[in-house]
Coordinates of C-alpha atoms and ligand atoms in Angstrom, one line a residue:
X1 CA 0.5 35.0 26.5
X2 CA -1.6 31.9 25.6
X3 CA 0.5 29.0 24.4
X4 CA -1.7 29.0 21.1
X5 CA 0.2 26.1 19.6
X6 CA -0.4 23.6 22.5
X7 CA -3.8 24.3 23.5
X8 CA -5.4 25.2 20.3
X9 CA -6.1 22.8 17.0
X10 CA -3.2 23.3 14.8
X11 CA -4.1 25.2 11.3
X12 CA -3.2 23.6 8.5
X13 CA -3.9 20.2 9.6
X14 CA -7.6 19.5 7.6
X15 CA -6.9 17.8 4.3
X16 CA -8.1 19.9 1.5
X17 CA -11.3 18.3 0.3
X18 CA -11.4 15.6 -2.4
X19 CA -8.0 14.3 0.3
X20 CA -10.1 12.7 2.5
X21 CA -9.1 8.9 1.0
X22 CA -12.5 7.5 2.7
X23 CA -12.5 4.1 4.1
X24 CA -15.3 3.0 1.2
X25 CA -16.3 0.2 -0.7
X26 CA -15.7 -3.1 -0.1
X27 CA -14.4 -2.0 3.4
X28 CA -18.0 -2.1 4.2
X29 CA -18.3 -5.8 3.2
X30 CA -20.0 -8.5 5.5
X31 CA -18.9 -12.1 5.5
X32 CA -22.8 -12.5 6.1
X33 CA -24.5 -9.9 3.7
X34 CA -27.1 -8.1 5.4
X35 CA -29.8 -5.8 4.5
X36 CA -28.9 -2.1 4.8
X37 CA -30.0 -0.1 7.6
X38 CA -32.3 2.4 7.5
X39 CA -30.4 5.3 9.7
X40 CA -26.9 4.0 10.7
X41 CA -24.2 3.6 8.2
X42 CA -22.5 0.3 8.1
X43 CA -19.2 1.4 10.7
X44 CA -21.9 3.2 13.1
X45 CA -23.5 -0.5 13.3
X46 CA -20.1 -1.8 13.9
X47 CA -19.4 0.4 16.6
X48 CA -22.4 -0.3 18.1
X49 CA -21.5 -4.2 17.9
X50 CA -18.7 -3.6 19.5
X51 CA -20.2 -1.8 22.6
X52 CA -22.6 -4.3 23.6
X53 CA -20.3 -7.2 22.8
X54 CA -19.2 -9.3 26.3
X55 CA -15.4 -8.9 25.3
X56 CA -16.1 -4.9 25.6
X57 CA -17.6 -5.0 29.1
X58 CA -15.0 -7.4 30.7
X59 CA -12.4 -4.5 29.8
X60 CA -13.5 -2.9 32.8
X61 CA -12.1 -5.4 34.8
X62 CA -9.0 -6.0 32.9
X63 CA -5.4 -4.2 34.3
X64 CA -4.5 -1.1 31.9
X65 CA -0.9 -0.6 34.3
X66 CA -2.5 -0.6 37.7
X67 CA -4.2 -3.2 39.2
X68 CA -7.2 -2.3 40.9
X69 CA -5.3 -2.6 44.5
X70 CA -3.8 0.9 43.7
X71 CA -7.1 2.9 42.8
X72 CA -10.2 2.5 41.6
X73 CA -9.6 6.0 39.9
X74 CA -6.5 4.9 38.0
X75 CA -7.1 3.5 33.8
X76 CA -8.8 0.1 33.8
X77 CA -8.4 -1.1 29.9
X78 CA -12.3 0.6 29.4
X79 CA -11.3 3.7 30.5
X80 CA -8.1 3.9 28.1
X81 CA -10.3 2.7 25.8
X82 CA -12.7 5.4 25.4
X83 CA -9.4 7.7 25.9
X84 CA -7.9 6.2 22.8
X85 CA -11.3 6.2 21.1
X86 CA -11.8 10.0 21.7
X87 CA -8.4 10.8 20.8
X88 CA -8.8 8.8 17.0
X89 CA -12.0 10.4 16.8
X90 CA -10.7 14.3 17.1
X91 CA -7.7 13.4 15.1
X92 CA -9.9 11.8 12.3
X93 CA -12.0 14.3 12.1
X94 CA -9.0 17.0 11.7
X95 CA -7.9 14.7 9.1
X96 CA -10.9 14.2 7.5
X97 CA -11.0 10.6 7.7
X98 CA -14.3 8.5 8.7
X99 CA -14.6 9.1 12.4
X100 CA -17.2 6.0 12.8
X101 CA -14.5 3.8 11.6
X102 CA -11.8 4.8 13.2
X103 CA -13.6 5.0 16.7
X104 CA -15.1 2.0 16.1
X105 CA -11.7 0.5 15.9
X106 CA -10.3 2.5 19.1
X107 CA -13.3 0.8 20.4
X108 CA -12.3 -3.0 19.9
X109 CA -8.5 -2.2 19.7
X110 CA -7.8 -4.1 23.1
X111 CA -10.7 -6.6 23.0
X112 CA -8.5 -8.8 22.7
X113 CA -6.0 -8.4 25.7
X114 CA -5.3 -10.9 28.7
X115 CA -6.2 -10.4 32.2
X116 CA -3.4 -8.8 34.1
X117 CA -2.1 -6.8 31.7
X118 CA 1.0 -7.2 29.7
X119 CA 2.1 -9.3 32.8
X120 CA -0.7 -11.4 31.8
X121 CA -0.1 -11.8 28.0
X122 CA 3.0 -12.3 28.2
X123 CA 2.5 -15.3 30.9
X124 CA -0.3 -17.0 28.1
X125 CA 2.7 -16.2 25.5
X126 CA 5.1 -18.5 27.5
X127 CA 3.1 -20.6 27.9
X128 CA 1.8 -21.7 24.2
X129 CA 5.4 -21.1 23.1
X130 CA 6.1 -24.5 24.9
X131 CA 3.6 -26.1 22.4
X132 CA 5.0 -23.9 19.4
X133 CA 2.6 -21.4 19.6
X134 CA 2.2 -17.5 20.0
X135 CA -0.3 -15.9 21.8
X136 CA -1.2 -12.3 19.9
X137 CA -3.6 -9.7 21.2
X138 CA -4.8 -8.8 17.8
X139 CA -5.4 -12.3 16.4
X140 CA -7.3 -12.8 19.7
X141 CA -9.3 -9.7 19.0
X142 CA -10.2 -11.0 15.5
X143 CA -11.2 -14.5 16.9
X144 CA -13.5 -12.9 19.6
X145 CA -15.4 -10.7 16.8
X146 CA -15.5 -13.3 13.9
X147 CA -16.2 -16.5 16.5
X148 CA -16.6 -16.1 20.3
X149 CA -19.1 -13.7 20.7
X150 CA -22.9 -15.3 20.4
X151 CA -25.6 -12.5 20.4
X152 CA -27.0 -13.4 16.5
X153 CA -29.1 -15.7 15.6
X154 CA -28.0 -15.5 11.6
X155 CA -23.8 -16.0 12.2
X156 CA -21.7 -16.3 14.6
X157 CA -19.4 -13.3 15.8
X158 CA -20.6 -9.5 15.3
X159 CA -20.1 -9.7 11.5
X160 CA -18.1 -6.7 11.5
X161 CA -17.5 -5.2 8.5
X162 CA -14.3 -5.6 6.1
X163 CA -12.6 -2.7 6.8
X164 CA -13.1 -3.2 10.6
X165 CA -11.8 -6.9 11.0
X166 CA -8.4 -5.4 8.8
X167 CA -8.0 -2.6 10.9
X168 CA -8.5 -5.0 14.3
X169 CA -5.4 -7.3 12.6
X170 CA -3.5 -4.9 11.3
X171 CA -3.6 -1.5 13.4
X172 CA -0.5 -2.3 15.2
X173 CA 1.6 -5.0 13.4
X174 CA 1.9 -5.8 10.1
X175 CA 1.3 -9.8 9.0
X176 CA 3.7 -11.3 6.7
X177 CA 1.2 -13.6 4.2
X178 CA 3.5 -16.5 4.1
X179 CA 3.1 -16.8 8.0
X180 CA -0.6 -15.9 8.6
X181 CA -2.0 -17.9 5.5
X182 CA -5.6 -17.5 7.1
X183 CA -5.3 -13.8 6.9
X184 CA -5.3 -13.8 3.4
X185 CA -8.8 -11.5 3.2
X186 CA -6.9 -8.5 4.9
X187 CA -4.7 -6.7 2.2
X188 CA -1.4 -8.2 4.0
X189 CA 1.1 -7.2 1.3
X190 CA -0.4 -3.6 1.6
X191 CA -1.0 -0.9 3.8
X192 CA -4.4 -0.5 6.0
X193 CA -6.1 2.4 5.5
X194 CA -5.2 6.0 7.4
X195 CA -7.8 5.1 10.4
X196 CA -6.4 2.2 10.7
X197 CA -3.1 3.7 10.9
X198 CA -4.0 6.4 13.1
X199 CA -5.0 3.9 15.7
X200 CA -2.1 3.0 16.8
X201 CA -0.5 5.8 17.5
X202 CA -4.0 7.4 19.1
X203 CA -3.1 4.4 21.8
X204 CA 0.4 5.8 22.0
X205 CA -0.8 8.6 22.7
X206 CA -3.3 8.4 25.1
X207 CA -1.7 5.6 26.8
X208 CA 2.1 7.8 27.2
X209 CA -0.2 10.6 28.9
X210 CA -2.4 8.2 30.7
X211 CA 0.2 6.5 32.4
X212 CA 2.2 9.9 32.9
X213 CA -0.5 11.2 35.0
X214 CA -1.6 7.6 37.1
X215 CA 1.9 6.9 37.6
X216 CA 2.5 10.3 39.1
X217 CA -0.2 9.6 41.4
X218 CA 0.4 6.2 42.5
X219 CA 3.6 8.1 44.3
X220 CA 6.1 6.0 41.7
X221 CA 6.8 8.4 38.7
X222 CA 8.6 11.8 40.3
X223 CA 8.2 15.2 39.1
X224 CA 12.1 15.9 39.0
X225 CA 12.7 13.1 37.1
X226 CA 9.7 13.7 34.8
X227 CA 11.5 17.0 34.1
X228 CA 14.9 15.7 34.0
X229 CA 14.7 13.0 31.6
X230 CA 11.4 13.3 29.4
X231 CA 11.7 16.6 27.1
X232 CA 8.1 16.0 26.2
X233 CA 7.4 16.9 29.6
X234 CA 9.5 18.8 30.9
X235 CA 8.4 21.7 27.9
X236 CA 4.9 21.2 28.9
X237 CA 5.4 21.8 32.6
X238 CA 7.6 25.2 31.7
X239 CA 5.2 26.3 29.3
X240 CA 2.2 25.7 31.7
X241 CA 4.3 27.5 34.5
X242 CA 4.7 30.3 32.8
X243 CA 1.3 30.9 31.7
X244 CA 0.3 30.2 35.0
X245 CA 3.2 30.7 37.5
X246 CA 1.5 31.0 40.8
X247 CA -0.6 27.7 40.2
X248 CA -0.4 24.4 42.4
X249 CA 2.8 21.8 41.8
X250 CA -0.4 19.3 40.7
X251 CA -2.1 22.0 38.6
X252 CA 0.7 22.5 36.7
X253 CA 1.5 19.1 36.1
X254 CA -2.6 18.2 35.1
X255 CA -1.8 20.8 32.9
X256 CA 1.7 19.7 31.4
X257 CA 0.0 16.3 30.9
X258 CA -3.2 18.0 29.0
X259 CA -0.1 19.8 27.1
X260 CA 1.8 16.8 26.2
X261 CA -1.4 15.2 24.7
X262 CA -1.8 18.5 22.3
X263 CA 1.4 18.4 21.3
X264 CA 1.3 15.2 20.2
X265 CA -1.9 15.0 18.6
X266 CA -0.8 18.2 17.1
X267 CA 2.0 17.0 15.4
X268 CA 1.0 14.1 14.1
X269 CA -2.2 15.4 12.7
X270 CA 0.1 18.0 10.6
X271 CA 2.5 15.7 9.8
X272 CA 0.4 13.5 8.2
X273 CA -1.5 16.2 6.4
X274 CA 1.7 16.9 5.1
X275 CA 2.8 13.6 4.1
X276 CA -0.9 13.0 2.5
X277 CA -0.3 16.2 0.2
X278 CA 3.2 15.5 -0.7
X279 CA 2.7 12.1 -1.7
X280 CA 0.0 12.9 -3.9
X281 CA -2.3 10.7 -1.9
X282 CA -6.1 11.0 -2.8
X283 CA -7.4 7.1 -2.9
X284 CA -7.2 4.2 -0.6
X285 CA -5.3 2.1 -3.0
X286 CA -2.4 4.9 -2.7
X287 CA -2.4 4.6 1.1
X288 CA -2.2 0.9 0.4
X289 CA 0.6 0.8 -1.9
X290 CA 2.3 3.5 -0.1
X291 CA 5.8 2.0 0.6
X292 CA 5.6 3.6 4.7
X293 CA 2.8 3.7 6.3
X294 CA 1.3 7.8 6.1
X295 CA 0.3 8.2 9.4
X296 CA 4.0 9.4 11.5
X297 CA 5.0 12.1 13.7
X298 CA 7.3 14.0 12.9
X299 CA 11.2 12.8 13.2
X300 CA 11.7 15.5 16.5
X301 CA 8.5 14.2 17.8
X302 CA 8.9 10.6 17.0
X303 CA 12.4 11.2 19.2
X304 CA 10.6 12.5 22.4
X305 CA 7.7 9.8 22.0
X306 CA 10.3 7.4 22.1
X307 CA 12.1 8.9 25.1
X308 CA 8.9 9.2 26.8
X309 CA 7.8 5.6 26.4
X310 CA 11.5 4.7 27.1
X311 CA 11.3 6.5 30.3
X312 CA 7.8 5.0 31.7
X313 CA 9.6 1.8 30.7
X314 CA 12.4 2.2 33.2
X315 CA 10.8 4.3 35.8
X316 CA 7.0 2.8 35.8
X317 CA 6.6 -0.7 34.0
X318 CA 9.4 -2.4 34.6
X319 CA 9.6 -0.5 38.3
X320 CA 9.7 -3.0 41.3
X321 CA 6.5 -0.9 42.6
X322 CA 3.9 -2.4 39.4
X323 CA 6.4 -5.7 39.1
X324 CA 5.6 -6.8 43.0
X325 CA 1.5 -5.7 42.1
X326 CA 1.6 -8.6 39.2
X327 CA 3.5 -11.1 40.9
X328 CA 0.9 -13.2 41.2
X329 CA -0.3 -13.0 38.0
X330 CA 2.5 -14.9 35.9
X331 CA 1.7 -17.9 38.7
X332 CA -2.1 -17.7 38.2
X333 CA -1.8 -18.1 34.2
X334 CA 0.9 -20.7 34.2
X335 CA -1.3 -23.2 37.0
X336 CA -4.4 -22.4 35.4
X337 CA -3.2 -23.3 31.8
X338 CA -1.3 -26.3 32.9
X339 CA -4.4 -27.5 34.8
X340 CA -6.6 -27.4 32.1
X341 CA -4.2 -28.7 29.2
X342 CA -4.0 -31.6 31.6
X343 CA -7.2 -32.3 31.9
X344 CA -9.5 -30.3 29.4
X345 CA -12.3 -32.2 30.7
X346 CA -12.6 -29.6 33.5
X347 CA -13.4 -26.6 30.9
X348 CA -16.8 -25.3 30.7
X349 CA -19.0 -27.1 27.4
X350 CA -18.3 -24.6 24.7
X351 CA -14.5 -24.6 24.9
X352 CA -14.0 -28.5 25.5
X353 CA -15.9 -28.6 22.3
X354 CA -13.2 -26.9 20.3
X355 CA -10.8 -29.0 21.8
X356 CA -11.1 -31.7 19.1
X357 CA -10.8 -28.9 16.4
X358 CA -8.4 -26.2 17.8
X359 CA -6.0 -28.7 20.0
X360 CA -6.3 -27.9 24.1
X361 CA -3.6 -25.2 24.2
X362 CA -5.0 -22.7 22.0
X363 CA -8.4 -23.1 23.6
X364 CA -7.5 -22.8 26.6
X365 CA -5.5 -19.7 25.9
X366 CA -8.9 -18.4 24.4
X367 CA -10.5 -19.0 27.6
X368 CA -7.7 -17.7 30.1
X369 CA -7.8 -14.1 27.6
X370 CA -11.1 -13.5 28.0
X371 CA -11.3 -13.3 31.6
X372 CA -11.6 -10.7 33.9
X373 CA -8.3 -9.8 36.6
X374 CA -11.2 -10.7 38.9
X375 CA -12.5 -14.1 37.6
X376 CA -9.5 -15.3 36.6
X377 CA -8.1 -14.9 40.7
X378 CA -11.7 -16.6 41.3
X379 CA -10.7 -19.6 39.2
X380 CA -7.2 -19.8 40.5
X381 CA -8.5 -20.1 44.0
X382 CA -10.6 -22.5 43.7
X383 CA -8.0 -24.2 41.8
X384 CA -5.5 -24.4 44.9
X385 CA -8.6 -25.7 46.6
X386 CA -7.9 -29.1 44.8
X387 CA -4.3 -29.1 45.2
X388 CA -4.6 -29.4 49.0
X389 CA -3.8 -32.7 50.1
X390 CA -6.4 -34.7 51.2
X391 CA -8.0 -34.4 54.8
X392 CA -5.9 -31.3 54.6
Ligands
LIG401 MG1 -4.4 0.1 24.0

């Protein structure tokens, strides 16, 4: 017997036409207006900004979980990436949402990370907190697309549309307006629309499987345990067992991960078909004022995500195996940002510029996020170069 319900798109979940709430309007706004294009609709050019942006290529260098002295085969943050931005895309499409938009924003949804990982953000966190300040992944994100990046000659930034810069902020976290004054332009009293919504959990999603499957390569995650204390999982693996039970220990598990990732695109692709026909919801400025945001699993399923992601905590981040493989980093961050606070004078021209306006801390945490794993080690050994006393 086929396990129909895990391996096939669940029925039910396309929105009946006239439900598809599109992403319209002036979500397809420029801060600088440009002349329409002749083939590509405004969120296809977006996407295509966001490809051949700088920020975009240095995720390949950038720590997903593993650092690059595990495997080159495990997630770099590219490569979860295009996971998350495949997973949005089939999910918005079974929604009948814009697909452009939200890949587009699967795309740039971790532009804005840190070297090393979470390791690494939370290091640049510390850091600015000592000078009353908060470094956020998604504010960074939105600085790189509406500032750092210089590939135009008519603006600065990609000019992204509207609806892409409010989905960049507001994906994962929602922005009280009294805090984030300068966010006024993105909606933050209201909802962002369904892709925007469907983004983050697409990065739950892909990153609970992803990191399933390295971390039960890498030797650290076990299968008993898997199947002990992850439900999720351990359903998976019996249903893949018994459609298959002669198969390989690893076949079974590829297959129990393949599973897991049905099931929970599955569910939350019907749940929110539901919740999209039970509200009543057929415009954008009814997902906006929705009072929660539309896009959920179901309560079951929203249990075994959380068990899931509460079981990589224990077992695979917070293990001593990935702790000792970013020991480093917190070190590397902290001397780097103390050096260059010290003495901005030593940052390359276009950040010491922005000292004047932005204050040293914040630019140099602006520099320090946009590295590379790799550049930033570069820069720290070079550093240690000038600590050596001299005629050391
Ligand atoms: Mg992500």
């Amino acid at each position: 017997m086929t396990n129909s319900d895990q391996s096939n798109p669940p029925e039910g979940a396309r929105l009946p036409a006239g439900c598809a709430v599109p992403a319209i309007g002036p979500l397809t706004e420029r801060e600088h207006a440009e002349p329409a294009h002749p083939y590509r609709s405004p969120f296809q050019r977006d996407r295509a900004r966001v490809i051949h942006s700088r920020a975009f290529r240095r995720l390949a260098g950038k720590t997903q979980v593993f650092t690059h002295r595990y495997s080159d085969h495990f997630r770099s943050r590219l490569t979860h990436t295009m996971e998350v931005a495949q997973i949005a895309r089939a999910m918005a499409n079974a929604l009948g949402l814009n697909e452009d938009l939200a890949e587009t924003l699967a795309l740039a949804h971790d532009v804005g990370h840190p070297p090393f990982g979470h390791a690494g953000e939370r290091a640049l966190d510390d850091a600015l907190r000592e000078f009353g300040m908060h470094f956020d992944h998604n504010l960074h994100a939105l600085r790189i697309v509406e500032s750092f990046e210089i590939r135009y000659a008519a603006f600065p930034g990609l000019n992204l549309t509207l609806g892409v810069r409010e989905g960049i902020v507001k994906h994962s976290h929602d922005y009280s307006a009294a805090e984030h004054p300068e966010l006024r332009a993105y909606f933050l009293d209201l909802r962002p629309p369904l892709e925007a919504q469907l983004i983050d959990l697409a990065d739950e999603i892909a990153y609970l499987t992803a990191d399933t499957e390295d971390g039960f390569e890498a030797g650290i995650l076990k299968l008993s345990e898997l199947r002990r204390r992850v439900e999720l999982f351990a359903r998976a693996f019996e249903s893949a067992r018994s459609q298959y039970p002669g198969a390989a220990e690893k076949l079974l598990f590829n297959e129990a991960v393949r599973r897991m990732l049905n099931t929970l695109a599955g569910d939350l692709i019907r749940e929110t078909a539901r919740r999209v026909a039970d509200g009543g919801i057929e415009t954008l400025e009814q997902v906006r004022r929705f009072p929660e945001r539309i896009v959920q699993f179901t309560p079951e399923m929203e249990r075994q995500r959380r068990e899931t992601k509460q079981y990589l905590y224990d077992a695979l981040y917070n293990s001593k195996d990935l702790q000792r493989a970013l020991h480093d980093s917190t070190a590397i961050v902290r001397d780097l940002f103390t050096c260059w606070v010290t003495e901005p004078a030593l940052l390359p021209a276009a950040y010491r510029s922005q000292v004047g306006v932005e204050g040293a801390p914040r630019v140099v945490a602006d520099y320090i996020a946009g590295m590379t794993d790799n550049y930033i080690q570069q820069q720290h050994r070079q550093w240690l170069k000038t600590q050596r006393p001299s005629g050391a």
